[in-house]
Amino acid sequence: MAIGNTFCNLAVESINGLSPYQPGKPIDELQRELGLDNIVKLASNENPLGASSAVKNAIANSIDKLSQYPDGSGFYLKKALSEKLGVSADIITLGNGSNDVLDVIARVFLSKGREAVYSQYAFVVYALATQSVGATARVAQSTAYGHDLNAMAALVNEKTSVVFIANPNNPTGTWLEADELESFIKRMPAHVIVVLDEAYCEYLDQGESVDTIGWLNKYANLVITRTFSKAYGLAGLRVGYAVSHPEVTDLLNRVRQPFNVNSLALVAAEAAVKDEQYINKSRELNCKGLRQLSEGFDLLGLSYIPSVGNFISLEVGEKTADVYLKLLQHGVIVRPIATYNLPTFLRVSVGLPAENKMFLVALEKVLQDV
Ligand SMILES: Cc1ncc(COP(=O)(O)O)c(C=O)c1O
């Protein structure tokens, strides 16, 4: 029987240095702790609209098949995605959320002695996936809280196997213009897999939105990842996907778990892909919510990082931890981002208009109180 920290000694070296991912505080937990009735969670960039009725019907129609394994190939979901994206289903890899896909990419292309490049303030899973396979992270200094692509390119060398870029970026909400991004991808050597994480791309308005899927025809080393957790409103079901060169897709499929997307998630995501109206509604609601929040911050004299995602990171100052705790007492859960080395910021997800208002009212009170 191992005692003390003996099990840590047994773990592979790269795992000992990892810290677990810290999710947003669940509503139930705050309810248990404070016994509040009215709680709003604006902490995990979820879709405040909830799942659409098309999704709920699809799930209800599949509920009798729970004793059967899901379709391990995800045939119908891939078919729906292939029609929507205009690509062959053979270049799609499904995942248990896009985190799963990011992890699979790391397991396929990274290992001890290899390097991954990403930006300061990048999505934390890039660090977790890189470290968990023993690879070395090269972190480029950010500019104005966003990606500095020249700084990233300068870190690329013969050991670099993967470059991770989130566009829009979480937690900062910053955005890279298509020209700039494409010329970076063009500059990347063929031995570097460029992961373009588009978890929030559906929130972009038409002017900002670019056919990055079309770039796959030009850049064989490009892998695009997307998710159903954000604009599609299915975070609880865990579905994401990658679109990549067929050989890369084949490699990813060798490593992913055989039934990594469950049967309810498959039918729900398939219904969601076909529901253009829901996505348009989500985008419009988000756009109004971003405006409502930024106007609220302006009125309170708070600075924030302009965002094109479904969240905004605002600067609260040295009392950020206190503000976070006091907001909880008002029933508002937001996300401290000290783990991203942004200890004076809070990230707030866009909610329904009344939820955003509840947050802004609570924030004003709390700021007078700290
Ligand atoms: C940039 C980015 N990529 C990927 C993900 C992973 O999302 P999921 O695993 O729910 O698909 C997130 C979630 O917050 C994210 O912010």
XYZ file of C-alpha atoms in Angstrom, residues 115-354:
240
model
C 7.412 21.464 -28.648
C 4.058 23.229 -28.808
C 3.784 26.968 -29.383
C 0.904 29.044 -28.094
C 0.293 32.542 -26.802
C 0.294 34.023 -23.343
C -3.382 34.151 -22.218
C -4.217 31.206 -24.503
C -6.929 28.682 -23.620
C -5.624 26.644 -20.681
C -6.274 23.250 -22.277
C -3.344 23.805 -24.696
C -1.006 23.838 -21.697
C -2.700 20.818 -20.097
C -2.658 18.767 -23.305
C 0.962 19.681 -24.026
C 2.268 18.961 -20.546
C 0.306 15.770 -20.078
C 2.189 14.116 -22.943
C 5.555 15.415 -21.701
C 6.078 17.918 -24.531
C 7.589 21.352 -23.984
C 5.454 24.490 -24.148
C 6.823 27.620 -25.828
C 4.658 30.544 -24.830
C 4.799 33.725 -26.905
C 4.318 37.107 -25.253
C 0.939 38.524 -26.156
C 0.248 41.973 -27.599
C -2.772 43.872 -26.300
C -4.035 40.607 -24.730
C -4.181 38.962 -28.166
C -1.905 36.773 -30.278
C 1.358 38.271 -31.470
C 1.853 36.078 -34.520
C 5.396 37.325 -35.156
C 6.365 36.422 -31.604
C 4.776 33.010 -32.081
C 6.540 32.437 -35.413
C 9.851 33.312 -33.762
C 9.386 30.375 -31.346
C 8.859 27.834 -34.106
C 11.857 25.589 -34.782
C 12.609 22.051 -35.948
C 11.255 20.634 -32.661
C 7.894 22.395 -32.987
C 5.132 19.928 -33.749
C 1.986 21.896 -32.925
C 0.951 25.555 -32.831
C -2.324 26.336 -31.072
C -4.299 29.482 -31.947
C -7.797 30.251 -30.696
C -9.670 32.721 -32.861
C -11.551 34.336 -31.135
C -9.357 33.797 -28.096
C -10.597 32.748 -24.679
C -10.337 34.315 -22.058
C -9.496 37.616 -23.748
C -12.049 37.655 -26.599
C -9.471 39.108 -28.984
C -9.630 38.442 -32.698
C -7.133 38.013 -35.537
C -7.974 39.350 -38.981
C -8.129 36.707 -41.730
C -5.221 38.133 -43.766
C -2.887 38.206 -40.827
C -3.884 34.714 -39.734
C -3.601 33.221 -43.188
C -0.170 34.676 -43.814
C 0.963 33.151 -40.499
C -0.363 29.723 -41.510
C 1.364 30.095 -44.871
C 4.664 30.769 -43.095
C 4.474 27.631 -40.969
C 6.805 24.810 -42.043
C 5.168 21.594 -43.236
C 6.235 19.669 -40.110
C 4.140 21.958 -37.870
C 0.473 21.167 -37.284
C -1.415 24.456 -36.945
C -4.470 24.029 -34.735
C -6.975 26.788 -35.354
C -9.433 26.571 -32.478
C -12.700 28.174 -33.577
C -14.815 27.412 -30.514
C -16.488 30.836 -30.762
C -16.547 31.340 -34.544
C -20.342 31.170 -34.860
C -20.599 34.375 -32.833
C -18.733 36.427 -35.414
C -20.867 38.691 -37.543
C -20.813 38.296 -41.315
C -18.125 40.956 -41.738
C -15.689 39.187 -39.415
C -16.506 35.650 -40.465
C -14.135 34.015 -42.985
C -14.206 30.681 -44.828
C -11.326 29.145 -42.895
C -12.593 25.670 -43.821
C -11.673 26.575 -47.427
C -8.075 27.106 -46.269
C -7.798 23.362 -45.638
C -7.422 22.896 -49.412
C -4.353 25.124 -49.374
C -2.678 24.184 -46.092
C -2.373 20.447 -45.450
C -0.989 21.051 -41.950
C -4.034 23.060 -40.793
C -6.464 21.488 -38.307
C -9.633 23.420 -37.458
C -11.473 22.583 -34.245
C -15.014 23.658 -33.378
C -17.574 22.890 -30.712
C -21.270 22.491 -30.012
C -20.758 23.854 -26.487
C -21.046 27.558 -27.248
C -23.329 29.009 -29.932
C -25.055 25.634 -30.423
C -25.959 25.504 -26.734
C -24.940 21.911 -26.017
C -22.130 22.277 -23.462
C -23.654 19.636 -21.181
C -23.619 16.982 -23.904
C -19.949 17.369 -24.877
C -19.553 17.384 -28.655
C -16.823 18.982 -30.705
C -14.997 18.179 -33.906
C -11.885 18.696 -35.984
C -11.666 19.173 -39.737
C -8.279 18.296 -41.217
C -6.317 16.665 -44.023
C -7.503 13.041 -44.544
C -4.195 11.594 -43.296
C -4.331 13.725 -40.179
C -7.947 12.673 -39.676
C -6.907 9.041 -39.973
C -4.269 9.554 -37.268
C -6.725 11.316 -34.955
C -9.209 8.497 -35.408
C -6.616 5.924 -34.386
C -6.221 7.580 -31.010
C -9.716 8.762 -30.090
C -11.792 6.470 -27.879
C -14.075 4.253 -29.998
C -17.332 5.685 -28.594
C -16.156 9.123 -27.530
C -19.425 10.861 -28.437
C -22.507 9.447 -26.740
C -25.724 8.619 -28.563
C -27.779 11.552 -27.206
C -25.001 13.987 -28.032
C -24.840 12.644 -31.597
C -28.539 13.143 -32.327
C -28.652 16.474 -30.504
C -25.693 17.871 -32.427
C -27.142 16.637 -35.706
C -30.395 18.500 -34.982
C -28.432 21.575 -33.889
C -26.355 21.734 -37.085
C -29.534 21.890 -39.139
C -31.104 24.622 -36.994
C -29.820 27.823 -38.637
C -32.472 29.874 -36.870
C -31.133 28.988 -33.438
C -27.598 30.000 -34.374
C -28.819 33.305 -35.791
C -30.829 33.950 -32.638
C -27.799 33.091 -30.464
C -25.590 35.447 -32.456
C -28.077 38.320 -32.249
C -28.650 37.838 -28.536
C -24.912 37.728 -27.954
C -24.300 40.863 -29.948
C -26.897 42.772 -27.888
C -25.503 41.289 -24.670
C -21.932 42.349 -25.495
C -23.239 45.866 -26.066
C -25.279 45.845 -22.851
C -22.298 44.692 -20.795
C -19.763 47.047 -22.339
C -22.121 50.011 -21.938
C -22.612 48.975 -18.317
C -18.847 48.821 -17.756
C -18.431 52.235 -19.385
C -20.997 53.685 -17.000
C -19.140 52.151 -14.061
C -15.837 53.489 -15.406
C -14.364 49.988 -15.704
C -11.964 49.010 -18.455
C -12.402 45.771 -20.339
C -10.903 43.904 -23.270
C -13.145 44.397 -26.328
C -14.461 40.944 -27.212
C -16.016 39.173 -30.183
C -16.745 36.009 -28.162
C -19.701 35.355 -25.851
C -17.848 36.789 -22.858
C -15.904 39.870 -21.785
C -12.928 40.130 -19.445
C -13.090 43.269 -17.345
C -10.481 44.813 -15.130
C -11.518 45.097 -11.506
C -8.187 45.820 -9.833
C -6.468 44.451 -6.778
C -9.759 43.587 -5.047
C -10.817 41.185 -7.807
C -10.946 38.123 -5.549
C -13.162 40.009 -3.094
C -15.427 41.274 -5.850
C -15.832 37.716 -7.125
C -16.798 36.422 -3.661
C -19.199 39.302 -3.026
C -20.861 38.768 -6.409
C -21.501 35.165 -5.325
C -23.410 36.486 -2.324
C -25.627 38.396 -4.775
C -26.203 35.130 -6.650
C -23.953 36.002 -9.584
C -21.248 33.556 -10.648
C -18.524 34.948 -12.904
C -15.023 33.645 -13.573
C -11.835 34.854 -11.924
C -9.000 34.381 -14.414
C -5.997 34.534 -12.110
C -5.071 31.078 -13.414
C -4.533 32.783 -16.789
C -2.183 35.240 -15.109
C -4.836 37.914 -15.238
C -5.412 38.280 -11.472
C -7.031 41.713 -11.710
C -9.635 40.597 -14.253
C -12.985 38.826 -14.089
C -14.442 37.138 -17.141
C -18.194 37.378 -17.540
C -20.189 35.387 -20.071
C -23.029 37.038 -21.945
C -26.378 36.042 -20.464
C -29.988 36.928 -21.200
C -30.688 40.684 -20.941
C -32.168 40.283 -17.422
